[in-house]
JSON list of C-alpha atoms in Angstrom, two decimals:
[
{"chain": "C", "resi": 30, "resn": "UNK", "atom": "CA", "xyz": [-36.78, 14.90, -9.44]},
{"chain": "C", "resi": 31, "resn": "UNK", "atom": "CA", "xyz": [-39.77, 13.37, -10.26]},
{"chain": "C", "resi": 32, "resn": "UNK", "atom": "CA", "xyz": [-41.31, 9.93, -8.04]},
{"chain": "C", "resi": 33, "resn": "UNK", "atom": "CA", "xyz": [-39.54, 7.56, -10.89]},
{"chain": "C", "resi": 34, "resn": "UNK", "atom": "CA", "xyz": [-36.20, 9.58, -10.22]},
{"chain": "C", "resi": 35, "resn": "UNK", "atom": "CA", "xyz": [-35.82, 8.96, -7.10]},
{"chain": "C", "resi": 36, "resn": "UNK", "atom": "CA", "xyz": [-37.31, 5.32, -6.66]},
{"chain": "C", "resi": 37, "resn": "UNK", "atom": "CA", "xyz": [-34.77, 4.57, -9.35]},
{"chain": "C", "resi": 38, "resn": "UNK", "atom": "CA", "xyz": [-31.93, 6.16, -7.26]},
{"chain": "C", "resi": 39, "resn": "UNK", "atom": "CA", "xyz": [-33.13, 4.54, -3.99]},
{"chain": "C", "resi": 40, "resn": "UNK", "atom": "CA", "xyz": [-32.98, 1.28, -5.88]},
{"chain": "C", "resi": 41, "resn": "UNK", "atom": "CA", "xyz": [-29.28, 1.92, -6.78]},
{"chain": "C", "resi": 42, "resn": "UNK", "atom": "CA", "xyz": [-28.46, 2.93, -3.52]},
{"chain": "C", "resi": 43, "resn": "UNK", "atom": "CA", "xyz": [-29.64, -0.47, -2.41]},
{"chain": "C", "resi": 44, "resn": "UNK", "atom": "CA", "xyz": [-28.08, -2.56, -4.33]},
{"chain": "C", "resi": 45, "resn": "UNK", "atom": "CA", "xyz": [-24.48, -1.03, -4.57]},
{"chain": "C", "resi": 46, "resn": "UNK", "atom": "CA", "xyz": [-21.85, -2.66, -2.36]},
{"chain": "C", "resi": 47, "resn": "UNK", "atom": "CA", "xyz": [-20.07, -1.51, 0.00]},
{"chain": "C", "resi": 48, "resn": "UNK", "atom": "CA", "xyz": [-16.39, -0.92, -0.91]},
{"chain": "C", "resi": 49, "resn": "UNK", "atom": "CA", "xyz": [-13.74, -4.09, -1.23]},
{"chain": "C", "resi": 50, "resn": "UNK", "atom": "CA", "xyz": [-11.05, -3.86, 2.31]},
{"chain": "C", "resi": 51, "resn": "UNK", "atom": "CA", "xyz": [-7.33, -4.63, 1.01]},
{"chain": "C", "resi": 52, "resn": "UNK", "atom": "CA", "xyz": [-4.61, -4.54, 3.85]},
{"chain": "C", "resi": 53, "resn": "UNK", "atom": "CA", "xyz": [-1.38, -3.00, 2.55]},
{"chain": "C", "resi": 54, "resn": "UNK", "atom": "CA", "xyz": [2.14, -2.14, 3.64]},
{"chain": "C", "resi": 55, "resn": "UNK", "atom": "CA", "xyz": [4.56, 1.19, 3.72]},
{"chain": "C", "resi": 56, "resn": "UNK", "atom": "CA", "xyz": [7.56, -0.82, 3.54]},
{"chain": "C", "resi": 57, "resn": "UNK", "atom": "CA", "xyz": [10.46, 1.69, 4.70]},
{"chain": "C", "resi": 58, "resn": "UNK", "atom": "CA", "xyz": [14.26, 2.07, 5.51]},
{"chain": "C", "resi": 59, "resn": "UNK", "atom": "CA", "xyz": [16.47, 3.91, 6.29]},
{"chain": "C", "resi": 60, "resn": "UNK", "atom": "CA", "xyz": [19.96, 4.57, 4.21]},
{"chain": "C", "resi": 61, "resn": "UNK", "atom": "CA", "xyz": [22.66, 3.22, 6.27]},
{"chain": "C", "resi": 62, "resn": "UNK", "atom": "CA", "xyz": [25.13, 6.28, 5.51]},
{"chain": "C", "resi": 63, "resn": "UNK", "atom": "CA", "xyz": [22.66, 9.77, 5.29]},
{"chain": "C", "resi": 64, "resn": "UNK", "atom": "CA", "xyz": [20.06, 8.12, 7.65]},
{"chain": "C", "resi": 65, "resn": "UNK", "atom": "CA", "xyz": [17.81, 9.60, 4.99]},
{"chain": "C", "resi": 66, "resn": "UNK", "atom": "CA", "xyz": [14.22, 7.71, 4.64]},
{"chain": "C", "resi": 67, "resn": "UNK", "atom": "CA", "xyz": [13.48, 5.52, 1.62]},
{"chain": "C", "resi": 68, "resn": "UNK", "atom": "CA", "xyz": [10.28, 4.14, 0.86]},
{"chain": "C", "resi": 69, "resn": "UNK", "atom": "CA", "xyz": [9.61, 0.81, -1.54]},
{"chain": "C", "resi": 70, "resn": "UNK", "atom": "CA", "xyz": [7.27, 0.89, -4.56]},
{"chain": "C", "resi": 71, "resn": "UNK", "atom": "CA", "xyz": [6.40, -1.45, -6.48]},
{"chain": "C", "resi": 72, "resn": "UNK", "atom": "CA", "xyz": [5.00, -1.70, -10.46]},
{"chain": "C", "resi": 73, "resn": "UNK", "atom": "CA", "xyz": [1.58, -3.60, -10.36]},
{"chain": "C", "resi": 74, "resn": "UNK", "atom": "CA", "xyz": [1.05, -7.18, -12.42]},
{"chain": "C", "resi": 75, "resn": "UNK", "atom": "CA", "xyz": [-1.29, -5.60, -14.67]},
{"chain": "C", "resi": 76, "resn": "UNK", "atom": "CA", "xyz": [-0.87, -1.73, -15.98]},
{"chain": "C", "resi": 77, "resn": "UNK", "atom": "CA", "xyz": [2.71, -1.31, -14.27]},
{"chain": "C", "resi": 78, "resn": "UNK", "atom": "CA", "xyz": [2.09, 1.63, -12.63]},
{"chain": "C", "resi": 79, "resn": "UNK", "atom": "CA", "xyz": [3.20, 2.32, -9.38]},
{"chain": "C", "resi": 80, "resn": "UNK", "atom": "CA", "xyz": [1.60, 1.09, -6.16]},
{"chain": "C", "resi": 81, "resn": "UNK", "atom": "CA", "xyz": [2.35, -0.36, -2.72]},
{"chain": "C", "resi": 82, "resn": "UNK", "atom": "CA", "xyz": [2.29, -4.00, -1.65]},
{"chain": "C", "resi": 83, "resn": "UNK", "atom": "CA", "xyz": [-1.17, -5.11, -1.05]},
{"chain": "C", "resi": 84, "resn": "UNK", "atom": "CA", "xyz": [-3.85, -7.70, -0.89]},
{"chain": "C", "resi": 85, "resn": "UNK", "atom": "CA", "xyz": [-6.78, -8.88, 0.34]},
{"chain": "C", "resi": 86, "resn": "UNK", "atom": "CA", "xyz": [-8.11, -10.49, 3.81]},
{"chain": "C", "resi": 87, "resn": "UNK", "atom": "CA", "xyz": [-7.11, -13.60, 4.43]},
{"chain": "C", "resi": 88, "resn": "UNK", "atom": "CA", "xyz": [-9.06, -15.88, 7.00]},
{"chain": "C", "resi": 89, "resn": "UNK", "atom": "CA", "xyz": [-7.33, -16.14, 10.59]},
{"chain": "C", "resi": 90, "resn": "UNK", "atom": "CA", "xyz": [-4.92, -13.48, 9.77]},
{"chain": "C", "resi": 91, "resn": "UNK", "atom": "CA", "xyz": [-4.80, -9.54, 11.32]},
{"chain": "C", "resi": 92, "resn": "UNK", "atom": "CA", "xyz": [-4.44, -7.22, 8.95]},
{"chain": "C", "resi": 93, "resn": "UNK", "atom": "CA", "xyz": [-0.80, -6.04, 9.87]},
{"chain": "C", "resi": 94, "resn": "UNK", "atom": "CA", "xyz": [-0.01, -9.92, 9.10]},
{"chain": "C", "resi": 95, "resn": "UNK", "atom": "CA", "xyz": [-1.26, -9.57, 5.61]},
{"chain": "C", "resi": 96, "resn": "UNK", "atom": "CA", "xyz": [0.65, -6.53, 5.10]},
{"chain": "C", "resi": 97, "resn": "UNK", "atom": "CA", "xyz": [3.59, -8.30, 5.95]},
{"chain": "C", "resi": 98, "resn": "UNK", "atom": "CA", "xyz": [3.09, -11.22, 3.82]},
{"chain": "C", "resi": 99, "resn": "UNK", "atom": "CA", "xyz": [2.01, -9.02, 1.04]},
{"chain": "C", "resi": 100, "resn": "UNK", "atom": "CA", "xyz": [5.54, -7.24, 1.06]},
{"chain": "C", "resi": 101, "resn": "UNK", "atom": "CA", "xyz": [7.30, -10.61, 1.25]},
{"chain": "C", "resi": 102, "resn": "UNK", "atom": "CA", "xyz": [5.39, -11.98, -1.50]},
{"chain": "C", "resi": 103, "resn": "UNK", "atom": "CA", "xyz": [5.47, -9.35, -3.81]},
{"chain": "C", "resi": 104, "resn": "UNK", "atom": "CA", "xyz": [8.27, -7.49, -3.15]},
{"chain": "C", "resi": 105, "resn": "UNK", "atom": "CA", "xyz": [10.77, -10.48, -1.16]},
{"chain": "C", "resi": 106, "resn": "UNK", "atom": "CA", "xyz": [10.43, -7.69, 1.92]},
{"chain": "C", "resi": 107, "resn": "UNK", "atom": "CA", "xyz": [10.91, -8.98, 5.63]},
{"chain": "C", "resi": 108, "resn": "UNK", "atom": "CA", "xyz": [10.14, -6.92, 8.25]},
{"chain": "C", "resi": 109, "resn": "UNK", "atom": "CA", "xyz": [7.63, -5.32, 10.92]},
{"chain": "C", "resi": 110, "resn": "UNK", "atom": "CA", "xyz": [4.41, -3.63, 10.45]},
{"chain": "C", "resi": 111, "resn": "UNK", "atom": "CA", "xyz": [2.50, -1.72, 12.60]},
{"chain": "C", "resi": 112, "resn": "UNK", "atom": "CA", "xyz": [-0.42, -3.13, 14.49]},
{"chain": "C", "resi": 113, "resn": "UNK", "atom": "CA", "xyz": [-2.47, 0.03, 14.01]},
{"chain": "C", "resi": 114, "resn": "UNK", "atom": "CA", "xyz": [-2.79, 1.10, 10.38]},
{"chain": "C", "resi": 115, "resn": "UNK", "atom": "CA", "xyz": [-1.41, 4.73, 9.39]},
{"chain": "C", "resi": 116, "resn": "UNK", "atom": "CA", "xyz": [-3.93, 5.20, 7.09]},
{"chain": "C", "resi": 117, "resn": "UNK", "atom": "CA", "xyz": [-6.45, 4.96, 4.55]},
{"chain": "C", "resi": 118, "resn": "UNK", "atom": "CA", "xyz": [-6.63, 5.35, 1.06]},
{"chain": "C", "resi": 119, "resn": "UNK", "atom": "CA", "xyz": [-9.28, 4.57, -1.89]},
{"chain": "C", "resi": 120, "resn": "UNK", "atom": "CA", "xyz": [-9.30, 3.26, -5.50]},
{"chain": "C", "resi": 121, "resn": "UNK", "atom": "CA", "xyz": [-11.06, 1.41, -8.31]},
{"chain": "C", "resi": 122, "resn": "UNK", "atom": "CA", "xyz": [-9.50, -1.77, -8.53]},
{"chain": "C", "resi": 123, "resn": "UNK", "atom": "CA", "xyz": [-10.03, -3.53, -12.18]},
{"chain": "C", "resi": 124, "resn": "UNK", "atom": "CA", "xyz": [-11.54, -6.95, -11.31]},
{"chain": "C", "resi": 125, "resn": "UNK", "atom": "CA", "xyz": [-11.28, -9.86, -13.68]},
{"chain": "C", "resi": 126, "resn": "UNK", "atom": "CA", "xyz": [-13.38, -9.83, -16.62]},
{"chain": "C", "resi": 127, "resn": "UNK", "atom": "CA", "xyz": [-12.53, -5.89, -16.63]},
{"chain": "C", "resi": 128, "resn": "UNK", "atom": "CA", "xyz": [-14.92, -4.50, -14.70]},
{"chain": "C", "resi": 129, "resn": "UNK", "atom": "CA", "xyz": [-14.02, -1.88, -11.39]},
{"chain": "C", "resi": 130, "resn": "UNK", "atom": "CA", "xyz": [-14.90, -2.12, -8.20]},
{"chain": "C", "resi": 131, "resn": "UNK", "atom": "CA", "xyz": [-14.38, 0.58, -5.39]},
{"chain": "C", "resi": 132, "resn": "UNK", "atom": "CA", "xyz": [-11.66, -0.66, -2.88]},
{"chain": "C", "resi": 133, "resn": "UNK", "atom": "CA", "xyz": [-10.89, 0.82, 0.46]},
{"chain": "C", "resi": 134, "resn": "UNK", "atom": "CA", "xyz": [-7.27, 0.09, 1.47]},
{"chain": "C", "resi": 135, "resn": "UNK", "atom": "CA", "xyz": [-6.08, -0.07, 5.06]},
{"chain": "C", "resi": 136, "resn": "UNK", "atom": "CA", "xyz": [-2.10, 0.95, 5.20]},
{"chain": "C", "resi": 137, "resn": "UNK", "atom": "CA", "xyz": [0.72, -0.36, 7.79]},
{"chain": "C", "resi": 138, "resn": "UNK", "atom": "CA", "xyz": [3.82, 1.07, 8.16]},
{"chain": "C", "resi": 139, "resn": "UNK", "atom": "CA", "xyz": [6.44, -1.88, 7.44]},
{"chain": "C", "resi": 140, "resn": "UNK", "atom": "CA", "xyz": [9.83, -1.36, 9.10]},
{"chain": "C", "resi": 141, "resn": "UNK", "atom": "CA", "xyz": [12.07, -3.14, 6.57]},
{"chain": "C", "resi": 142, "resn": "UNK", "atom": "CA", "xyz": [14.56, -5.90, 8.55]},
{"chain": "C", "resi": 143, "resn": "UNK", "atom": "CA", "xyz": [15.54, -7.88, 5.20]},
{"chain": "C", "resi": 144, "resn": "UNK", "atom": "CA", "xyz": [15.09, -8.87, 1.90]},
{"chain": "C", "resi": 145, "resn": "UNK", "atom": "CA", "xyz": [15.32, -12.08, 0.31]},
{"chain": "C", "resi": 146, "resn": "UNK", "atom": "CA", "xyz": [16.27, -12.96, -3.36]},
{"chain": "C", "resi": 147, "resn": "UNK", "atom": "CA", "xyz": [13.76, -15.13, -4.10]},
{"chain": "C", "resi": 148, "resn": "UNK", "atom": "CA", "xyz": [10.19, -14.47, -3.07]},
{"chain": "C", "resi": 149, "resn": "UNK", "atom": "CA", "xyz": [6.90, -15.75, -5.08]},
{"chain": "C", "resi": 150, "resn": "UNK", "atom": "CA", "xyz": [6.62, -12.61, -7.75]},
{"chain": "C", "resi": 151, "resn": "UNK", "atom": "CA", "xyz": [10.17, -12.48, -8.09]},
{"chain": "C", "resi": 152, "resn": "UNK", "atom": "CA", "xyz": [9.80, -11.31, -12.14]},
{"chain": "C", "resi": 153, "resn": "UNK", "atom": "CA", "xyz": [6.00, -9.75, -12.61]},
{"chain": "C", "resi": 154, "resn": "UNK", "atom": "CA", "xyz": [6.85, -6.47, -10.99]},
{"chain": "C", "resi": 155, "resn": "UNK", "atom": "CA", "xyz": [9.34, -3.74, -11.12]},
{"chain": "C", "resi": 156, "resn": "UNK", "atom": "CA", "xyz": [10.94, -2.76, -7.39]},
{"chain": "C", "resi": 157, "resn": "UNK", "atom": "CA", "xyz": [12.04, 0.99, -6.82]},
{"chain": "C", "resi": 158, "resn": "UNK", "atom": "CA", "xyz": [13.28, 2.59, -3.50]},
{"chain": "C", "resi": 159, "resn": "UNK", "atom": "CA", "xyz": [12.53, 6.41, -3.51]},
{"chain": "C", "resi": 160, "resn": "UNK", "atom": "CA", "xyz": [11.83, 9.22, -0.96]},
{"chain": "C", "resi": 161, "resn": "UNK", "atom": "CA", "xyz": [8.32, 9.89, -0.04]},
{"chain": "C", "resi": 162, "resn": "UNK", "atom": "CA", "xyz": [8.23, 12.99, -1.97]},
{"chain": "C", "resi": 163, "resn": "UNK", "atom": "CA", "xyz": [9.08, 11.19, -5.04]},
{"chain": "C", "resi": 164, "resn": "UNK", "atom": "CA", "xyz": [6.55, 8.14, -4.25]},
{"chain": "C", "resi": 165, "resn": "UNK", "atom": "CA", "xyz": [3.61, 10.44, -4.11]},
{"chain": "C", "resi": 166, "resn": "UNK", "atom": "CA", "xyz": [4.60, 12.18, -7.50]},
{"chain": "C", "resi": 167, "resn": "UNK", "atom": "CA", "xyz": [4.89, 8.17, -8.99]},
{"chain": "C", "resi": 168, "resn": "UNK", "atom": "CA", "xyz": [1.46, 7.03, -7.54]},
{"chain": "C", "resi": 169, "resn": "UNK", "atom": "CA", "xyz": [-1.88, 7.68, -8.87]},
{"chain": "C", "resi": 170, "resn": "UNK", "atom": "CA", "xyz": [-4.40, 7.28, -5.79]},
{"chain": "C", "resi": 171, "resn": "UNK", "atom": "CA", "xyz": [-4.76, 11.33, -4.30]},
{"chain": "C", "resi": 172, "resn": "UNK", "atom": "CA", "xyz": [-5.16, 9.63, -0.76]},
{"chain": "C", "resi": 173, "resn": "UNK", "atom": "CA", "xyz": [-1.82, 7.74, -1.28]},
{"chain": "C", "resi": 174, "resn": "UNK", "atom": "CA", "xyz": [0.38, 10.76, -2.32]},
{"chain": "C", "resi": 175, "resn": "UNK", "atom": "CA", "xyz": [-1.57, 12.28, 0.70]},
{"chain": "C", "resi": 176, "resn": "UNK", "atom": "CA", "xyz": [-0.44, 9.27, 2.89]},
{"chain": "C", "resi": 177, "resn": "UNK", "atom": "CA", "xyz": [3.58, 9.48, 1.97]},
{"chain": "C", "resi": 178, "resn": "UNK", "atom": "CA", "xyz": [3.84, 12.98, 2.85]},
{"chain": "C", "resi": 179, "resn": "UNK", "atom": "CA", "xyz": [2.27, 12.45, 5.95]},
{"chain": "C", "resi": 180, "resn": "UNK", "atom": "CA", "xyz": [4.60, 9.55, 6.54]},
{"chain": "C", "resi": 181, "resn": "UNK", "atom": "CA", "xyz": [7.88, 11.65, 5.62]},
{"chain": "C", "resi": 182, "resn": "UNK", "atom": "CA", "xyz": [6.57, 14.27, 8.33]},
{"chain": "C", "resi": 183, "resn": "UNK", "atom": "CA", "xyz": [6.10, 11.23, 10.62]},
{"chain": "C", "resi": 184, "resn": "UNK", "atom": "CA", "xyz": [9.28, 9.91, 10.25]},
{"chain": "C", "resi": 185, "resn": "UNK", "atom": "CA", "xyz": [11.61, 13.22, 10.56]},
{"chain": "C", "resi": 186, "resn": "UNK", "atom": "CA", "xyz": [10.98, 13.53, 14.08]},
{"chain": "C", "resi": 187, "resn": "UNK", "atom": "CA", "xyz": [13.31, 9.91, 14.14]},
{"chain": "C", "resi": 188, "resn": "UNK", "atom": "CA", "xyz": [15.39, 11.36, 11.91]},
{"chain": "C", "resi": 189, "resn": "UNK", "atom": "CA", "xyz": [17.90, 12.92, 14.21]},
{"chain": "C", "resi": 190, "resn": "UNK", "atom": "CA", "xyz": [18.23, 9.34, 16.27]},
{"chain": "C", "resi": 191, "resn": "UNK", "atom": "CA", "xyz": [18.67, 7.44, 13.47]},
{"chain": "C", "resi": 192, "resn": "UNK", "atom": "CA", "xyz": [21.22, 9.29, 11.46]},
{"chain": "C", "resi": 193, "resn": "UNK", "atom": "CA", "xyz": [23.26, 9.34, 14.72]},
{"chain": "C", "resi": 194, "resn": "UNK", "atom": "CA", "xyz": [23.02, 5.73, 14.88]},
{"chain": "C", "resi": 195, "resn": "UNK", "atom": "CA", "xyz": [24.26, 5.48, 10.77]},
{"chain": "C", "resi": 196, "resn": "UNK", "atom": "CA", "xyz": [27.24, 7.71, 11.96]},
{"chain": "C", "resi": 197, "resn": "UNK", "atom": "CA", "xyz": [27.98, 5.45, 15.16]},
{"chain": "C", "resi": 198, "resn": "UNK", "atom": "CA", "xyz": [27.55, 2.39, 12.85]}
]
């Protein structure tokens, strides 16, 4: 590469930015008669395909709060997330005006206490509960499908305890 090369490819370097931060949420049950695990996805406003609740930082707020208010906003979802993400995954997110920037988004697990009828995009966006396996075949993002099996394998250790608990119920 010649001097022009790689002054040109410094200067790109330079100016790109550094990846977008959305908080997001693995919102998650469990069914009350197999004890089996279920996790929530959701169709996005714009291309409908399948994604998590999400959004970006809001001022004053941790990230496991945003999670949570994600879920409740676009999905009607109350519950708990984790304080410590379980994860990380990447993707080009289609800005207004239709250009793409790279996003980095930080995933809590969201244990699932309710849901609520009404909820602010009640109408824009499709809601599905399916088992990890078939979340990671319905999502695009490699990291994410990467992120839902790791979650199933996570979770079957509490299997046992709370199938018991379904049965006692």
């Amino acid at each position: 590469m010649g001097i022009i090369g790689r002054i040109t490819s410094d200067i790109k370097l330079m100016l790109q930015r550094p990846p977008r931060q959305q908080f997001a949420a693995i919102c998650h049950r469990r069914k009350k008669k197999t004890g089996e695990l279920e996790v929530l996805l959701i169709t996005s406003r714009d291309t409908g395909r399948w994604v998590i609740p999400k959004g970006w930082h809001m001022p004053g707020k941790q990230p496991y709060a945003i999670a949570e208010r994600e879920a409740f906003e676009e999905a009607g979802i109350k519950g708990k997330a984790t304080v410590e993400p379980i994860g990380f995954y990447t993707y080009m997110k289609k800005m207004r005006g239709g250009h793409k920037v790279p996003t980095r988004v930080q995933v809590h697990a969201l244990e699932v206490k309710g849901a609520v009828k009404e909820f602010p995009e009640k109408g824009v966006r499709r809601l599905e509960w399916v088992s990890c396996d078939e979340a990671a075949s319905r999502v695009d993002e490699p990291e994410l499908k990467m992120l839902f099996g790791d979650f199933a394998k996570m979770s079957q250790s509490a299997a046992p305890a709370a199938k018991k608990a379904a049965q006692t119920a």
